[in-house]
Every structure is written in C-alpha cells, then in structure tokens.
Coordinates of C-alpha atoms in Angstrom, one line a residue:
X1 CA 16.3 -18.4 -25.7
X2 CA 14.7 -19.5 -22.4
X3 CA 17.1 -19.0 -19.2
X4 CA 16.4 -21.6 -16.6
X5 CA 13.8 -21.3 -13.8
X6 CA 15.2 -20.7 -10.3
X7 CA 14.4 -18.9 -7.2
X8 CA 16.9 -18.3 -4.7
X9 CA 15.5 -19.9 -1.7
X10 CA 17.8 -19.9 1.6
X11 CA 16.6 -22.0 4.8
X12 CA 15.2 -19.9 7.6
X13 CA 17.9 -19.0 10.0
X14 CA 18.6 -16.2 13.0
X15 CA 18.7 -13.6 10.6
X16 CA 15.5 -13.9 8.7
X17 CA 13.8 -14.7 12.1
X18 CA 15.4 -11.5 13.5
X19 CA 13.5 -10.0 9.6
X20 CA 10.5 -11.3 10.5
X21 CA 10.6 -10.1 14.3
X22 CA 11.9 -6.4 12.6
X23 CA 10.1 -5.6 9.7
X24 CA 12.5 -2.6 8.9
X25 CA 15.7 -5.0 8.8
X26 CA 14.2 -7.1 5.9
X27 CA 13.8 -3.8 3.6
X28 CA 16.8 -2.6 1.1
X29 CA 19.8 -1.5 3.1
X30 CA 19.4 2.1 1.4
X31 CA 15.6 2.5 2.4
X32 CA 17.0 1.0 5.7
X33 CA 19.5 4.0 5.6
X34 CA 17.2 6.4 4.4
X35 CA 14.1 5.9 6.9
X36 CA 16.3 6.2 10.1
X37 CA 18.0 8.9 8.9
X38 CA 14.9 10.9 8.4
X39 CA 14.0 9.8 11.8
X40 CA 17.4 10.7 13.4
X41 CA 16.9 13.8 11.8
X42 CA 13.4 14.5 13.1
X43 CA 14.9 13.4 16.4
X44 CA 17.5 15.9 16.6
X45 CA 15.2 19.1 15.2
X46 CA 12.9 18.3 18.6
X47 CA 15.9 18.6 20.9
X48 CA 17.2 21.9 19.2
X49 CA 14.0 23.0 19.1
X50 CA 12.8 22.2 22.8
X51 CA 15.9 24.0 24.0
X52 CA 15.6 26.9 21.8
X53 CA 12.0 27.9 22.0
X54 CA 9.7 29.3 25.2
X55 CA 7.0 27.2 26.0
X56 CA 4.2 29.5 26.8
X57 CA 1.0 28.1 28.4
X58 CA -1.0 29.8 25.7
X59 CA 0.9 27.8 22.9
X60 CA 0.5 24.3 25.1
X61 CA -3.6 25.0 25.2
X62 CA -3.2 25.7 21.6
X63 CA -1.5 22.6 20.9
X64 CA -4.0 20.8 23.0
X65 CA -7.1 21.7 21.5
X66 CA -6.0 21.5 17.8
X67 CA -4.7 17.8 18.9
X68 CA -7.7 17.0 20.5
X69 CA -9.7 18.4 17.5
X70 CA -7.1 15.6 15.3
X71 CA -8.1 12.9 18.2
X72 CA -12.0 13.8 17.5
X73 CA -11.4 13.1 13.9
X74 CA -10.1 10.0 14.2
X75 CA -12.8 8.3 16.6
X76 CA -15.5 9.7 14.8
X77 CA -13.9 7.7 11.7
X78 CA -12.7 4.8 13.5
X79 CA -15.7 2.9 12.4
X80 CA -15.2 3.4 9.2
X81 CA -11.8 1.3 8.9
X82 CA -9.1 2.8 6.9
X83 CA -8.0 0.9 3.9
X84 CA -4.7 -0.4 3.5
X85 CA -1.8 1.3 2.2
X86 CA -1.6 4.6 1.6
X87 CA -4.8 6.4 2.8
X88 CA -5.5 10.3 3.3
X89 CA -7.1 11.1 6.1
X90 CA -7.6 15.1 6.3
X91 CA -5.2 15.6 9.3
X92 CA -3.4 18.8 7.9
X93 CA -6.3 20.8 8.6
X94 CA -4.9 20.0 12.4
X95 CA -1.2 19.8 11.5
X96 CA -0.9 23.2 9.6
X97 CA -2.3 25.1 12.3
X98 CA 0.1 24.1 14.9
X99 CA 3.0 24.9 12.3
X100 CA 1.4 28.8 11.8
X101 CA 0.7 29.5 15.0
X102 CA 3.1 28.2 17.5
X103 CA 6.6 27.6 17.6
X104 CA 8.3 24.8 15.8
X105 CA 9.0 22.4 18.2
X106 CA 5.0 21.9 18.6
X107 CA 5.2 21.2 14.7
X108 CA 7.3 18.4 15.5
X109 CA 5.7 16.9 17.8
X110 CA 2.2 17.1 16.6
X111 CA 1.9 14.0 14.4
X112 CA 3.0 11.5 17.2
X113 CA 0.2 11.5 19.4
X114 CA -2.4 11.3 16.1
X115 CA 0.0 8.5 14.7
X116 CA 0.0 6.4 17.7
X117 CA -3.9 7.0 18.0
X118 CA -4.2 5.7 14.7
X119 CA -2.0 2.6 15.3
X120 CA -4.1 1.9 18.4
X121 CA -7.1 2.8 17.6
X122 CA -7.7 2.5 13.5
X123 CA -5.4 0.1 11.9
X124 CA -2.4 -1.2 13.5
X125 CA 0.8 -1.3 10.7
X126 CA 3.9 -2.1 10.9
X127 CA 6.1 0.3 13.4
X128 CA 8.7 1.6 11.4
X129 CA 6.3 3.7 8.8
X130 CA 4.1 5.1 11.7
X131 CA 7.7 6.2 12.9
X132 CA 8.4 7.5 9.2
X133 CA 5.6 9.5 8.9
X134 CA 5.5 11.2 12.4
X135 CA 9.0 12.3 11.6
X136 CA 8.3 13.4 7.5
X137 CA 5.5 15.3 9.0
X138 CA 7.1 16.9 11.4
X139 CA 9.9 17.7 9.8
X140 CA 7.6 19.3 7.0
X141 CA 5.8 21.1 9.8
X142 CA 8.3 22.5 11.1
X143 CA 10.2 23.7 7.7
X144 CA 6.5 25.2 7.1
X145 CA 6.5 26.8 10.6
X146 CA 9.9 28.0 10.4
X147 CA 9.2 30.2 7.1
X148 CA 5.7 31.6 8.5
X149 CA 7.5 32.9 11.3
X150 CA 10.1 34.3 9.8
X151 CA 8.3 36.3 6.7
X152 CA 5.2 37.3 9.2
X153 CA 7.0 37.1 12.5
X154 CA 3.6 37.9 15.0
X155 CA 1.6 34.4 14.1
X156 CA -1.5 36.7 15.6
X157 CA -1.7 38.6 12.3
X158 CA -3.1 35.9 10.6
X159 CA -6.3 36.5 11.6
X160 CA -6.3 40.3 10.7
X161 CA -8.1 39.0 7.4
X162 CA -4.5 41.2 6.2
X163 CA -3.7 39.9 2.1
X164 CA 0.4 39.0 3.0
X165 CA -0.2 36.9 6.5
X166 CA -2.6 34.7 4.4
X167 CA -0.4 34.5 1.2
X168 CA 2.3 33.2 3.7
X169 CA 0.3 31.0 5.0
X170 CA -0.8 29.6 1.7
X171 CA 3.0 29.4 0.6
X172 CA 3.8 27.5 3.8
X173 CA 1.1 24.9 3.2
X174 CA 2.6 24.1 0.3
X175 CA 6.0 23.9 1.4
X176 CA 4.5 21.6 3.9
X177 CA 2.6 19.6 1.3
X178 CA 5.7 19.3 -1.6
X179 CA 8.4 18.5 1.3
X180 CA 5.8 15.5 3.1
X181 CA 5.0 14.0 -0.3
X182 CA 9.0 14.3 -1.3
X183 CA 10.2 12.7 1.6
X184 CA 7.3 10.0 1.9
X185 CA 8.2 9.4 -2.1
X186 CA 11.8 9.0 -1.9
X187 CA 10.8 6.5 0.5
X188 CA 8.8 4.6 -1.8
X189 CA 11.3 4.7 -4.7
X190 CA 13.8 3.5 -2.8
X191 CA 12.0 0.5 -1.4
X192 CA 11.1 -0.2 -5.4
X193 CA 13.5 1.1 -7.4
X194 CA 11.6 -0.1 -10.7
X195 CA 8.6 2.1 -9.7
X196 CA 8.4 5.5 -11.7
X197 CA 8.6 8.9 -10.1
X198 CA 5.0 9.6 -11.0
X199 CA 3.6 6.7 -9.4
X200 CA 4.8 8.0 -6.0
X201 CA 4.5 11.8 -6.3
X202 CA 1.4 12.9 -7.6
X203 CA -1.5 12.4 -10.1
X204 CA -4.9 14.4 -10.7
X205 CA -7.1 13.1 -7.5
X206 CA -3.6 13.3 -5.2
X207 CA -3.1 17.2 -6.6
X208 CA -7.0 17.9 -5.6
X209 CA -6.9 16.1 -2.1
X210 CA -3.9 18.3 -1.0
X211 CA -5.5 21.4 -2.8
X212 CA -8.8 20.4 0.1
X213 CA -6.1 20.0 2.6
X214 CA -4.0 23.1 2.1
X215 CA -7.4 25.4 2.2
X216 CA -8.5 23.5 5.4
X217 CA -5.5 23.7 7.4
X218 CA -5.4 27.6 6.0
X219 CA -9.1 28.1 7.1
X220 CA -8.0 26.1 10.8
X221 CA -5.2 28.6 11.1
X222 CA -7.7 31.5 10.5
X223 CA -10.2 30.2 12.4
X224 CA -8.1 29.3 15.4
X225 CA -6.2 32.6 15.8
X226 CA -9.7 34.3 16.0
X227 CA -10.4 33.2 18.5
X228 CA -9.7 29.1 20.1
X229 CA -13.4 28.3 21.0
X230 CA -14.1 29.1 17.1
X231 CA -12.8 25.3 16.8
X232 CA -16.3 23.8 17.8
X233 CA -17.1 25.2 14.5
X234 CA -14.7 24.3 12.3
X235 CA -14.6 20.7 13.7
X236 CA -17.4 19.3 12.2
X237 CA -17.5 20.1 9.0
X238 CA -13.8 18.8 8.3
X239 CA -15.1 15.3 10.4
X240 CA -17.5 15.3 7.8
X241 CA -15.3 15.7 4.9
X242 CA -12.6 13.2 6.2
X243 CA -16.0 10.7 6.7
X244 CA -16.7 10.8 3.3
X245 CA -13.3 10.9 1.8
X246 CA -12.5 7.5 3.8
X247 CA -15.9 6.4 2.7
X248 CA -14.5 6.6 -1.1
X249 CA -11.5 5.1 -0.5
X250 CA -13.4 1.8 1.2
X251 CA -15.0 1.3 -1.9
X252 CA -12.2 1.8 -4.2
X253 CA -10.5 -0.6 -1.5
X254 CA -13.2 -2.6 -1.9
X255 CA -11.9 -3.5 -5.5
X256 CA -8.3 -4.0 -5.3
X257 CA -6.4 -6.7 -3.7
X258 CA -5.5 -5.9 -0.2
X259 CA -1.5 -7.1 -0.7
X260 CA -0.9 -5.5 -4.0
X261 CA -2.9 -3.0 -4.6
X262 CA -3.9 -4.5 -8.1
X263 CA -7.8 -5.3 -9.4
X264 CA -9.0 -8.2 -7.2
X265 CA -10.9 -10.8 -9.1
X266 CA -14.0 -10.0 -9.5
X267 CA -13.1 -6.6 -10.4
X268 CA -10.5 -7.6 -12.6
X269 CA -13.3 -9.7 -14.7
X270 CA -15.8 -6.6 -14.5
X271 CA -13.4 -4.4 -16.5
X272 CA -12.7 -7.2 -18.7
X273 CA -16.0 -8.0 -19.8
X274 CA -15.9 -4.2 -20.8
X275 CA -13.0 -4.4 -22.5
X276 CA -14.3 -7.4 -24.7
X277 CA -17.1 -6.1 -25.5
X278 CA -15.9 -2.8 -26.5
X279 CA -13.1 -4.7 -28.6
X280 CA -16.0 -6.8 -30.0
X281 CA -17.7 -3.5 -31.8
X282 CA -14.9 -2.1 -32.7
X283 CA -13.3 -5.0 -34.1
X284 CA -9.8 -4.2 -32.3
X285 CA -7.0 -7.0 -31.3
X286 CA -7.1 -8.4 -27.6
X287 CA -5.3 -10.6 -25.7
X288 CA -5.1 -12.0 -22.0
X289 CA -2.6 -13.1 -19.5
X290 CA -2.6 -15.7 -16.8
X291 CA 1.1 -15.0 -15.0
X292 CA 2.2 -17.6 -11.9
X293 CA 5.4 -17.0 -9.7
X294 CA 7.1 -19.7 -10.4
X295 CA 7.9 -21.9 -6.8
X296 CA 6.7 -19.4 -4.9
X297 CA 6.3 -21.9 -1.8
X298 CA 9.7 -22.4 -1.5
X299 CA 9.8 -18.6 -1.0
X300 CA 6.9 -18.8 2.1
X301 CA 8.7 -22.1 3.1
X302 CA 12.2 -20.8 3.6
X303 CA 11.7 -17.3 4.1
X304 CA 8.2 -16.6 5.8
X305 CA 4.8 -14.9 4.6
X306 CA 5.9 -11.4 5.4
X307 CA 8.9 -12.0 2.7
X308 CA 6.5 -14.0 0.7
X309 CA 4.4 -10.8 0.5
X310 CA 7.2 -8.6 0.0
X311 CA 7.6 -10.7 -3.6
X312 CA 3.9 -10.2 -4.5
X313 CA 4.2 -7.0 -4.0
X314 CA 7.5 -6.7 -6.1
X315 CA 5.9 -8.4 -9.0
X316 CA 2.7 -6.3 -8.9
X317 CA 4.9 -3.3 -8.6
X318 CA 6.6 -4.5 -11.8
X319 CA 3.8 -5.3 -13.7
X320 CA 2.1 -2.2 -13.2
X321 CA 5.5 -0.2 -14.6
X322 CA 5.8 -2.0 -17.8
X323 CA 2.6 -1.9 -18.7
X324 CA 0.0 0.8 -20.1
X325 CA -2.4 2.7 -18.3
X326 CA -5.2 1.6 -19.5
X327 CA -4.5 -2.7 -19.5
X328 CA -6.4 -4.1 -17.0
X329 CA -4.0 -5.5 -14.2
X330 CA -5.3 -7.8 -11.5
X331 CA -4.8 -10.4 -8.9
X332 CA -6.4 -13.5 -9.4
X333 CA -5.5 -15.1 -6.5
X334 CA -2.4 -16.8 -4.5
X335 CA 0.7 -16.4 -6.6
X336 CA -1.4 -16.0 -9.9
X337 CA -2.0 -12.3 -11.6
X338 CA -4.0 -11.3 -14.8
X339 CA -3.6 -9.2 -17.1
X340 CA -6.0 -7.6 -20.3
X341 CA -4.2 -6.4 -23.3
X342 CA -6.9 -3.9 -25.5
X343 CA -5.6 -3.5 -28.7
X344 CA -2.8 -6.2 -28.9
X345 CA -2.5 -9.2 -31.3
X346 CA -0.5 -12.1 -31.1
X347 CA 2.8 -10.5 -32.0
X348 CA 2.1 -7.7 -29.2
X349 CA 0.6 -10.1 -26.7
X350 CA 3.9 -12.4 -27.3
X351 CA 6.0 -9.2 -27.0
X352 CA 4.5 -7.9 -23.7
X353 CA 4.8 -11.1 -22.1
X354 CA 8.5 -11.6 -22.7
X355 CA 9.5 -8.1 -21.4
X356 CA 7.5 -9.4 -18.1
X357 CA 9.1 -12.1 -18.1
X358 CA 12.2 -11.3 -18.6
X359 CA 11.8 -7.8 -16.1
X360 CA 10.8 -9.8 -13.1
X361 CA 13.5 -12.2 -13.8
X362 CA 15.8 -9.1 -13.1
X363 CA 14.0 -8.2 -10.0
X364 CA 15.2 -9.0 -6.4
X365 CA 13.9 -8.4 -3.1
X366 CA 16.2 -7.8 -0.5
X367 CA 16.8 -10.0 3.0
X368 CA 19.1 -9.5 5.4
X369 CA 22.2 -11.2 4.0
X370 CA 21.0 -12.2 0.6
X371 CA 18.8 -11.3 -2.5
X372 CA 15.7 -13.1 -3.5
X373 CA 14.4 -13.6 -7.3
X374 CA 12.1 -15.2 -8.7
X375 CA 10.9 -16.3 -12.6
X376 CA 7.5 -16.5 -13.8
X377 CA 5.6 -18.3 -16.4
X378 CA 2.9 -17.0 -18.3
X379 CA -0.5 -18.7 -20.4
X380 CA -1.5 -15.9 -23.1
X381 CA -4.7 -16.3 -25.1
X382 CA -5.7 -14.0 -28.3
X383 CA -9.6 -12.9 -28.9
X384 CA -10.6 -14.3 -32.1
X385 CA -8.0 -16.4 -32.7
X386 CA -8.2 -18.7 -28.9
X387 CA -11.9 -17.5 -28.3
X388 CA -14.3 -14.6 -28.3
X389 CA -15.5 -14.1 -25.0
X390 CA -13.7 -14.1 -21.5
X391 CA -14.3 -17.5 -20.2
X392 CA -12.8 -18.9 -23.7
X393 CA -9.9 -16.8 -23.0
X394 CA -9.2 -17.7 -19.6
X395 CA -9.5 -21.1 -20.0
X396 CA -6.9 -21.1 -23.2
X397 CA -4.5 -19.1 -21.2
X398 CA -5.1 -21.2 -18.2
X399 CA -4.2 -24.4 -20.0
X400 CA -1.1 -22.6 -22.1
X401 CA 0.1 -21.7 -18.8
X402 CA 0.1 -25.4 -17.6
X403 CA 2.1 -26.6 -20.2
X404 CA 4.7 -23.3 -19.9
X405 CA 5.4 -25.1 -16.3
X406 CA 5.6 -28.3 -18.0
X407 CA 8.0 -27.0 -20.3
X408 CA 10.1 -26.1 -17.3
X409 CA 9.2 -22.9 -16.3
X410 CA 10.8 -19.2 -17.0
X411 CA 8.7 -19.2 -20.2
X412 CA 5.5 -18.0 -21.9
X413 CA 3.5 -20.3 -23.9
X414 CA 0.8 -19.3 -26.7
X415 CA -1.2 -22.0 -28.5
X416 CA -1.5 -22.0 -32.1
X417 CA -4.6 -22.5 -32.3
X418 CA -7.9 -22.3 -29.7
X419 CA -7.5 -25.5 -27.1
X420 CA -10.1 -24.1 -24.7
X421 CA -11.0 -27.4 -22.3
X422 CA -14.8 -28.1 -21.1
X423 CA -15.9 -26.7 -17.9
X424 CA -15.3 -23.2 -15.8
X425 CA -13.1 -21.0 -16.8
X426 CA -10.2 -20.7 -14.0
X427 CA -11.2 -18.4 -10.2
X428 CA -9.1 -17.1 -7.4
X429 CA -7.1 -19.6 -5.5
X430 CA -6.8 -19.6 -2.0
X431 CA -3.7 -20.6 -1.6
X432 CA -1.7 -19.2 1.2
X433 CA 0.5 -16.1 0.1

C-alpha cells in the first residue's frame, strides 16, 4: 500500500521571515532549549568566576601570548579555507594551556576571541554555533581547569618534569576532550534525532585527532610554564600540523557535497565504477538508486532556501542511518540523491528502498509554528538484470523514477525488465536548493 504524496507547505509569513532573519528560532524547540542553555550556563560560570578569582598581571600576559599564539594559527591558515561543517582545527594545543595554568575564568573566556577571529577572518557561519562552541569550550575548559587545580594546586609544578603534575594534566585533557565532544553531540542528536550516537561522538580518525590534540595542548602546558618565550618554539610546529590537517580535510571536502555532507557527483560515480567492477568479478548482486524529494519547490517557495536546506540535510541525514556502511551514498544534484547497493538483488534493492521511503515519510523538520515533511520517490535499477555497467543503470533507474512521479509520487518503481533509453546517462542538476 502506497500513502499519498504531500508536503506540508505553509505560505511565508512574519514568523518564517523572523526564521530566516534568526537561524536559531527555525531549529527544534529542544535544541532551541538546549543551545541557550548551555550558553546561559557558560554565561553565568564567567561571572562567578570573574568575581571569585584574582587577576594577576602574570596570568593576563599568559593569556595573551597563548591567544595570540591561537590568533597566529589561524592567519597563517586563513588561506587555506576551512571546509564546511565540522572541521578540526588544532586550537586545544592553545585552549588546554590556559585551563592548566591560570585560573578558570581565563578558560572561559579563551575560545571567544579565536571564535570571532574565525568568523571574521576564516569562514563566516551562522551566529548561534560560534556562540555554542565558545560556550562548550569553555565550559569544558574550565571543568578541566578546575580539576588540575584542585589535584596539583601550584599550576608551576607542571614544568618540574614531576610524573603526577603531568598525569593530571593528561587526565584533564581528556576531561576536556570527552565533556566538548559530549556537549557538541548532544547538540547534534538533538537537532537530528534519527542520527545515531556514533555518528556524532566518535570514530577511528576523530579518536586519533583528539589523541594529537591532547599531547599538544600537554606539551603547550609544559612548554609554556618553562618558561613563556619557549612559545616561539612550540608555535611553529603546531602551525604546521594544523596546515596540513586542514589541507586533508579540503580534499576530503573536495569530494562531498557542501550542503549534505554526502559523495558529490563525480565522486559518487568514481566509487561506483569500483563497486561495479568489483561486483563484475565476483559475480555478486547490485543495485542503484536514483531518490527525488518529492515538490521540493513548494518547500523553497513557501518556506525559503535556508529551510529548503534544512530538508536536504534531513534526508541525507536519513539516508546515511538506514543504510550500510559501505553503500555508496551521494548527491547527485538539486533535490536528487544516489545511492549504490553492493551485494543486493532485486528483492533487497526493493526492500531498502521502501524502508527509505517510508523513513523519510516519518521525518519532519521543524519551523517556528509548524512541522515540515516531505515524501520521496525512488527509480531502482538491478546489474544484470536492467544493465551491466553504470550508465545502463542510471539511465533505467532514471526513467523508473519518472514513471514513480507519474504514478503519483510517495512510491518506488522497478522495471521488470531492462528499459534503458538512448543517450547519456542522467548528471547533476542545477537546480536551485
């Protein structure tokens, strides 16, 4: 049974303008909640801390250089860009130090100046998660700073090369670490509840980039309470590090779709001219998706682009959780997304596409007063049975998704047998998303 196609589509009004002016106010009310309460929190730990702790002019030089040291970092990798989306940029080595060696309240304040730096100066975001991060960070920061006080009291005796001032200061790292990615991760589930936990904690290269942060901000600390001029020496080997890890993530940008984070198109048909021809000497089933958001105009139309991106997001989101890790996921373009099945035949293929149909049927992205959804169709073609290599398969599931929106939409569609049209197989659209 085949439930209607629909997309709730409301007509712009005051409060989706007042959305599109305020990112933050178009987000689910309990990310809403969440994120300023973080903030508020943050907020409140800087004025207890201010006027609990004595500012020294020692700890304010301090705090200076290692911030200018943070400020160095970034120009000398401005340049460079910084991909979209999550990216890690080696600032801890800058941030840790400040929570071991000075009081708290410096822990808190560290990451505004270096967020606002990067807004200005890197890549400008929207205001609310430069506002989430300064106050995760420093809220880590100062739980960090607030232990390594506490268990080694004189922050000088870090750099007495003594065994339990250093084993502190490796415990409080990763305090620092596990509480930042916690808080930035609740964020994330909460603004897609569909998403699973291990998608927004960690994996294996997330686990070996905090590893390289924790000893650098370590070795900072060290370095720094020797003696404060020492810094011209630790700076450019961490400017060099952060140059080259920024340098990976461009080119790993440089293959996934800037809006969802998927395979672009041209990646997306690299892997899958691997996948076919491993599939080909092996003999194994595979099968390909073409998947369209069904009306997604009337979503841009009624709602705006920044809601309409919101949706692309959503689906991608949901694709990527109900599927394997090792199907090939992608973009194609627009409101159109891909998808390679290794290993499935037509039963599986069939099977797959259903559950994503029916899953993003049950998804909804919040706006200020009302819940959008949307229903997709879906073209699926089978190797050996629709064609053998990848343009025969995109052009079958091209076409079997044409007549699943003449059918009426909210539906897959898989021909019997191959119906592969003359002439290119289907490209990215450029169709305003």
């Amino acid at each position: 049974m085949v439930a209607p196609s629909h997309t709730s589509v409301k007509p712009r009004d005051g409060v989706t303008t007042l959305a599109g002016r305020w990112p933050l106010l178009g987000q689910r009310r309990a990310l809403v909640v969440y994120l300023c309460g973080v903030v508020a929190l943050a907020l409140a730990a800087i004025a207890f801390s201010a006027t609990t702790s004595v500012l020294r002019w020692s700890d304010t030089l301090t705090f200076a250089a290692l911030m200018a040291c943070g400020a160095v970092c970034i120009e000398a990798t401005r340049r460079l860009g910084m991909p979209a989306g999550v990216a890690r940029d080696l600032l801890s080595a800058w941030w840790l130090p400040v929570a071991m060696l000075l009081p708290p309240v410096y822990a808190l304040v560290a990451p505004i100046p270096l967020q606002i730096l990067l807004q200005k100066r890197v890549r400008e975001t929207v205001v609310y998660r430069r506002v989430f991060s300064s106050a995760a960070i420093g809220l880590s920061g100062c739980a960090a700073s607030v232990l390594f006080h506490a268990a080694v009291g004189d922050p000088s005796a870090l750099s007495t090369g003594r065994g339990w001032p250093i084993l502190v200061a490796i415990a409080c790292a990763v305090l620092f670490t596990v509480l930042n990615t916690g808080l930035i991760a609740v964020a994330a589930h909460t603004a897609n509840p569909d998403s699973r936990w291990r998608e927004v904690l960690w994996d294996r290269e997330s686990l070996t980039l905090d590893a390289v942060e924790l000893c650098l901000g370590v070795i900072v600390a060290i370095t720094c309470g020797i003696n404060l001029t020492l810094l011209v020496l630790a700076l450019p080997p961490v400017v060099l590090l952060q140059r080259s890890l920024l340098h990976a993530q461009l080119q790993a940008a440089a293959r996934t779709d800037a809006k969802t984070g998927l395979l672009n198109a041209a990646a997306w048909q690299r892997e899958a001219d691997t996948e076919i021809v491993r599939a080909r000497r092996t003999g194994d089933p595979l099968a390909v998706l073409i998947i369209d958001i069904d009306h997604f105009k009337r979503v841009n139309d009624s709602y705006g682009h920044l809601i309409g991106d919101q949706v692309l997001v959503g689906v991608a989101t949901t694709l990527r959780s109900q599927l394997r890790e090792y199907d090939v996921v992608g973009r194609f373009g627009g409101e159109e997304f891909v998808v390679l099945l290794p290993g499935a035949d037509t039963t599986e293929a069939r099977r797959v596409a259903e559950r994503l149909r029916s899953r993003i049927g049950r998804m909804a992205v919040p706006v200020e007063g009302s819940m959008i959804s949307v229903t997709i169709s879906a073209g699926v073609a089978v190797m050996s049975v629709h064609g053998n290599d990848l343009i025969e398969l995109l052009a079958v599931a091209d076409l079997a998704l044409y007549h699943a929106k003449e059918l009426g939409r909210d539906r897959i569609h898989l021909p019997t047998t191959s119906s592969a049209p003359p002439g290119p197989p289907p490209g990215p659209q450029d169709a305003p998303s």
